CSV table of C-alpha atoms in Angstrom, one decimal:
chain,number,residue,atom,x,y,z
A,118,MET,CA,-13.9,-19.2,6.6
A,119,LYS,CA,-10.6,-17.6,7.5
A,120,ASP,CA,-9.4,-14.3,6.3
A,121,ILE,CA,-5.6,-14.0,6.8
A,122,VAL,CA,-3.9,-10.8,6.2
A,123,LYS,CA,-0.2,-10.4,7.0
A,124,ILE,CA,2.3,-7.5,6.3
A,125,THR,CA,5.6,-8.9,7.1
A,126,SER,CA,9.3,-8.3,6.9
A,127,ASP,CA,10.0,-12.0,6.8
A,128,ILE,CA,10.6,-13.9,3.6
A,129,ILE,CA,7.3,-15.1,2.1
A,130,SER,CA,6.8,-18.7,1.3
A,131,LEU,CA,4.2,-19.3,-1.5
A,132,ASP,CA,3.9,-22.9,-0.1
A,133,GLU,CA,3.2,-21.7,3.4
A,134,VAL,CA,0.5,-19.3,2.3
A,135,ALA,CA,-1.1,-21.8,0.1
A,136,LYS,CA,-1.2,-24.4,2.9
A,137,SER,CA,-2.9,-21.9,5.2
A,138,VAL,CA,-6.0,-21.9,2.9
A,139,HIS,CA,-6.2,-25.7,2.6
A,140,ASP,CA,-9.7,-27.1,3.3
A,141,PRO,CA,-11.3,-30.4,2.7
A,142,LYS,CA,-14.2,-28.8,1.1
A,143,ALA,CA,-11.9,-27.0,-1.5
A,144,GLY,CA,-11.6,-28.3,-5.0
A,145,ALA,CA,-9.1,-25.6,-5.8
A,146,ILE,CA,-6.5,-23.4,-4.4
A,147,SER,CA,-5.7,-20.5,-6.7
A,148,THR,CA,-2.5,-18.3,-6.0
A,149,PHE,CA,-0.7,-15.3,-7.3
A,150,SER,CA,2.9,-14.7,-6.4
A,151,GLY,CA,4.5,-11.3,-7.2
A,152,THR,CA,8.3,-11.1,-7.4
A,153,THR,CA,10.6,-8.2,-7.9
A,154,ARG,CA,12.1,-7.4,-11.3
A,155,ASP,CA,15.7,-6.7,-11.9
A,156,ASN,CA,15.1,-3.8,-14.4
A,157,PHE,CA,13.1,-0.7,-15.1
A,158,GLU,CA,13.4,0.6,-18.7
A,159,ASP,CA,17.2,0.6,-19.2
A,160,LYS,CA,18.2,0.7,-15.7
A,161,GLU,CA,19.5,-2.3,-13.7
A,162,VAL,CA,17.8,-2.6,-10.3
A,163,LYS,CA,20.1,-3.3,-7.4
A,164,THR,CA,17.6,-3.7,-4.7
A,165,LEU,CA,14.1,-2.8,-3.8
A,166,ALA,CA,12.4,-1.9,-0.5
A,167,TYR,CA,8.7,-1.8,0.4
A,168,GLU,CA,7.1,0.5,2.9
A,169,ALA,CA,3.5,0.5,4.2
A,170,TYR,CA,1.1,2.4,6.3
A,171,VAL,CA,0.7,-0.9,8.2
A,172,PRO,CA,-2.6,-0.5,10.0
A,173,MET,CA,-4.3,1.1,7.0
A,174,ALA,CA,-2.9,-1.5,4.6
A,175,GLU,CA,-4.2,-4.3,6.8
A,176,LYS,CA,-7.5,-2.7,7.0
A,177,SER,CA,-7.6,-2.0,3.3
A,178,ILE,CA,-6.7,-5.6,2.5
A,179,GLN,CA,-9.4,-7.0,4.8
A,180,SER,CA,-11.9,-4.6,3.0
A,181,LEU,CA,-10.9,-6.2,-0.3
A,182,ILE,CA,-11.2,-9.7,1.0
A,183,THR,CA,-14.8,-8.8,2.3
A,184,ALA,CA,-15.8,-7.3,-1.0
A,185,ALA,CA,-14.4,-10.4,-2.8
A,186,ARG,CA,-16.6,-12.6,-0.6
A,187,GLN,CA,-19.6,-10.5,-1.6
A,188,LYS,CA,-18.8,-10.9,-5.4
A,189,TRP,CA,-18.0,-14.6,-5.2
A,190,SER,CA,-19.9,-17.0,-3.2
A,191,ASP,CA,-17.6,-20.1,-3.6
A,192,LEU,CA,-14.6,-18.8,-1.9
A,193,ILE,CA,-13.6,-20.6,1.3
A,194,HIS,CA,-10.4,-19.3,2.9
A,195,ILE,CA,-8.4,-16.2,1.7
A,196,ALA,CA,-4.8,-15.2,2.5
A,197,ILE,CA,-2.8,-12.2,1.5
A,198,TRP,CA,0.7,-11.5,2.6
A,199,HIS,CA,2.8,-8.6,1.5
A,200,LYS,CA,6.5,-8.0,2.3
A,201,ILE,CA,7.8,-4.8,3.7
A,202,GLY,CA,11.4,-3.8,4.1
A,203,ASP,CA,14.2,-5.0,1.8
A,204,CYS,CA,13.1,-7.2,-0.9
A,205,PRO,CA,16.1,-8.3,-3.1
A,206,VAL,CA,15.5,-8.8,-6.9
A,207,GLY,CA,13.7,-12.1,-7.6
A,208,GLU,CA,12.2,-12.4,-4.1
A,209,THR,CA,8.5,-12.8,-3.4
A,210,SER,CA,6.8,-9.3,-2.5
A,211,VAL,CA,3.1,-10.5,-2.3
A,212,VAL,CA,1.2,-13.7,-2.2
A,213,ILE,CA,-2.5,-14.2,-2.6
A,214,ALA,CA,-4.2,-17.6,-2.0
A,215,VAL,CA,-7.8,-18.5,-2.2
A,216,SER,CA,-9.4,-21.8,-1.7
A,217,SER,CA,-12.8,-22.4,-3.4
A,218,GLY,CA,-15.2,-25.2,-4.1
A,219,HIS,CA,-14.4,-25.1,-7.7
A,220,ARG,CA,-11.6,-23.3,-9.7
A,221,THR,CA,-13.5,-20.5,-11.6
A,222,GLN,CA,-14.4,-18.3,-8.8
A,223,GLY,CA,-11.1,-18.7,-7.0
A,224,LEU,CA,-9.0,-17.8,-10.1
A,225,GLU,CA,-11.3,-14.8,-10.8
A,226,ALA,CA,-11.1,-13.7,-7.1
A,227,VAL,CA,-7.2,-13.8,-7.1
A,228,HIS,CA,-7.0,-11.7,-10.3
A,229,TRP,CA,-9.4,-9.2,-9.0
A,230,LEU,CA,-7.6,-9.0,-5.5
A,231,ILE,CA,-4.2,-8.3,-7.0
A,232,ASP,CA,-5.6,-5.7,-9.3
A,233,GLU,CA,-7.4,-3.9,-6.5
A,234,LEU,CA,-4.5,-4.3,-4.1
A,235,LYS,CA,-2.1,-2.6,-6.5
A,236,VAL,CA,-4.6,0.4,-6.7
A,237,GLN,CA,-5.9,0.9,-3.2
A,238,VAL,CA,-3.5,-0.4,-0.5
A,239,PRO,CA,-1.2,2.0,0.9
A,240,ILE,CA,2.2,0.2,0.2
A,241,TRP,CA,5.1,1.8,-1.7
A,242,LYS,CA,8.0,0.3,-3.5
A,243,LYS,CA,11.4,2.0,-3.9
A,244,GLU,CA,13.8,0.9,-6.6
A,245,VAL,CA,17.5,1.5,-6.0
A,246,TYR,CA,19.6,1.5,-9.2
A,247,THR,CA,23.0,0.3,-9.8
A,248,ASN,CA,25.3,2.5,-12.0
A,249,GLY,CA,27.2,-0.4,-13.1
A,250,GLY,CA,30.4,1.3,-12.1
A,251,PRO,CA,33.3,-0.7,-10.6
A,252,ASP,CA,32.9,0.9,-7.3
A,253,GLY,CA,29.3,-0.3,-6.9
A,254,THR,CA,27.9,2.9,-5.9
A,255,ASP,CA,24.2,3.4,-6.2
A,256,GLY,CA,22.7,4.9,-9.3
A,257,GLY,CA,20.0,6.8,-7.6
A,258,GLU,CA,16.7,5.5,-6.2
A,259,VAL,CA,13.0,6.1,-7.1
A,260,TRP,CA,9.7,5.6,-5.3
A,261,LYS,CA,7.5,3.8,-7.9
A,262,ALA,CA,3.9,4.4,-8.7
A,263,ASN,CA,1.3,1.9,-10.0
A,264,ASN,CA,-0.5,3.3,-13.0
A,265,THR,CA,-3.7,3.8,-11.2
A,266,ILE,CA,-5.3,6.2,-8.7
A,267,PRO,CA,-7.2,5.0,-5.6
A,268,LYS,CA,-10.9,5.2,-5.6
B,1142,MET,CA,-4.3,23.1,22.8
B,1143,PRO,CA,-5.8,20.3,20.8
B,1144,HIS,CA,-3.6,18.5,18.2
B,1145,PHE,CA,-3.8,16.4,15.1
B,1146,THR,CA,-1.2,14.0,13.6
B,1147,VAL,CA,0.2,14.0,10.2
B,1148,LEU,CA,2.0,10.9,8.8
B,1149,TYR,CA,4.2,10.9,5.9
B,1150,PHE,CA,5.1,7.9,3.7
B,1151,ALA,CA,7.4,7.2,0.8
B,1152,SER,CA,8.3,10.3,-1.3
B,1153,ALA,CA,6.3,12.4,1.2
B,1154,LYS,CA,8.5,11.2,4.0
B,1155,ASP,CA,11.7,12.0,2.1
B,1156,ALA,CA,10.4,15.4,1.2
B,1157,ALA,CA,9.2,16.3,4.7
B,1158,LYS,CA,12.2,14.5,6.3
B,1159,ALA,CA,9.8,13.3,9.0
B,1160,GLU,CA,7.7,10.3,9.4
B,1161,SER,CA,5.1,12.1,11.6
B,1162,GLU,CA,4.4,15.3,13.3
B,1163,LYS,CA,1.8,16.7,15.7
B,1164,LEU,CA,0.3,20.0,14.7
B,1165,ASP,CA,-1.8,22.5,16.5
B,1166,TRP,CA,-5.5,22.1,15.7
B,1167,SER,CA,-7.7,24.9,14.7
B,1168,SER,CA,-11.2,24.9,13.2
B,1169,GLY,CA,-11.8,25.1,9.5
B,1170,ILE,CA,-8.6,23.4,8.2
B,1171,ASP,CA,-10.0,21.8,4.9
B,1172,ALA,CA,-8.0,19.9,2.4
B,1173,ALA,CA,-6.8,23.0,0.7
B,1174,ALA,CA,-5.8,24.7,3.9
B,1175,LEU,CA,-4.0,21.5,5.0
B,1176,THR,CA,-2.0,21.5,1.9
B,1177,ARG,CA,-1.0,25.1,2.2
B,1178,LEU,CA,0.0,24.4,5.9
B,1179,LEU,CA,2.2,21.4,5.0
B,1180,VAL,CA,3.9,23.2,2.2
B,1181,GLN,CA,4.6,26.2,4.5
B,1182,LEU,CA,6.1,23.7,6.9
B,1183,HIS,CA,8.1,21.8,4.3
B,1184,PRO,CA,8.4,23.5,1.0
B,1185,GLU,CA,9.8,20.4,-0.6
B,1186,LEU,CA,6.3,18.7,-0.2
B,1187,ASP,CA,5.0,21.0,-2.8
B,1188,GLN,CA,5.4,18.7,-5.8
B,1189,VAL,CA,4.6,15.5,-3.8
B,1190,LEU,CA,1.2,17.0,-2.6
B,1191,LYS,CA,0.1,17.5,-6.1
B,1192,THR,CA,-0.1,13.8,-6.7
B,1193,SER,CA,-1.0,12.6,-3.3
B,1194,MET,CA,-4.1,11.9,-1.4
B,1195,PHE,CA,-5.0,12.4,2.2
B,1196,ALA,CA,-6.3,9.5,4.4
B,1197,VAL,CA,-8.0,10.6,7.4
B,1198,ASN,CA,-8.1,8.0,10.3
B,1199,MET,CA,-7.1,5.3,7.8
B,1200,GLU,CA,-9.8,6.3,5.1
B,1201,TYR,CA,-9.2,7.9,1.9
B,1202,MET,CA,-10.7,11.2,1.9
B,1203,ASP,CA,-13.1,11.7,-0.9
B,1204,GLN,CA,-11.8,14.7,-2.9
B,1205,ASP,CA,-15.4,16.2,-3.2
B,1206,GLN,CA,-16.5,15.8,0.3
B,1207,SER,CA,-16.4,18.7,2.6
B,1208,TRP,CA,-14.2,17.9,5.3
B,1209,THR,CA,-12.2,19.6,7.9
B,1210,VAL,CA,-9.5,18.3,10.3
B,1211,GLN,CA,-11.0,17.3,13.7
B,1212,PRO,CA,-9.0,17.3,17.0
B,1213,GLY,CA,-7.1,14.1,17.4
B,1214,ASP,CA,-7.4,13.1,13.7
B,1215,GLU,CA,-4.6,11.2,12.1
B,1216,VAL,CA,-4.1,12.4,8.8
B,1217,ALA,CA,-1.8,10.6,6.3
B,1218,VAL,CA,-0.1,11.8,3.1
B,1219,ILE,CA,-0.5,9.0,0.6
B,1220,PRO,CA,1.7,9.4,-2.5
B,1221,PRO,CA,0.8,7.2,-5.5
B,1222,VAL,CA,0.9,3.6,-4.2
B,1223,SER,CA,3.1,1.0,-5.7
B,1224,GLY,CA,2.4,-2.3,-3.8
B,1225,GLY,CA,2.3,-5.7,-5.3
């Protein structure tokens, strides 16, 4: 059983992460892919950037994987990749892939893992807004907050 | 003189205008004292610290737990996270 945790500034390929959890005993590979939105309320997002406390983020994701294995016994391999650095609109920011014997536990685990990741893992997203003006100057930037506090 | 390290991320990094700094350690620096110390060093951190947590050596500090900074500790200011 492999646990794969990667915080990377490279472009994340859903296909590559899904392949990394392939297993002959798996009847299902469940995945979640998060992508960056182009708007917040009425503002147009020009670009986004992620920052992480990398060693703690890796440790924290590994703890989530360990906890998921205790909750669901059917999981085989688990891979979680998160992007840091610039992440243009529409690009993949996070991928979770879980192989499992049957689909039910894999799907549940993926849902739980992304929810917990968003609450607990020390990663931050900054949105840079366009002002829509002809000069293309930035319309300000904001560090976002997920609507939850860590446990 | 023993030290401890403070790391700043996201809005805390912008407010402190620093990614990290080494501070002189002394006994009895609990969470409240650390907050006061950091605001003294960087007044702009005042608002950020109201919504941030501390992580000590890569573990979130339980708000209720009695804790003081130990020599060599790595304390991180963790503003509300927004991964995913």
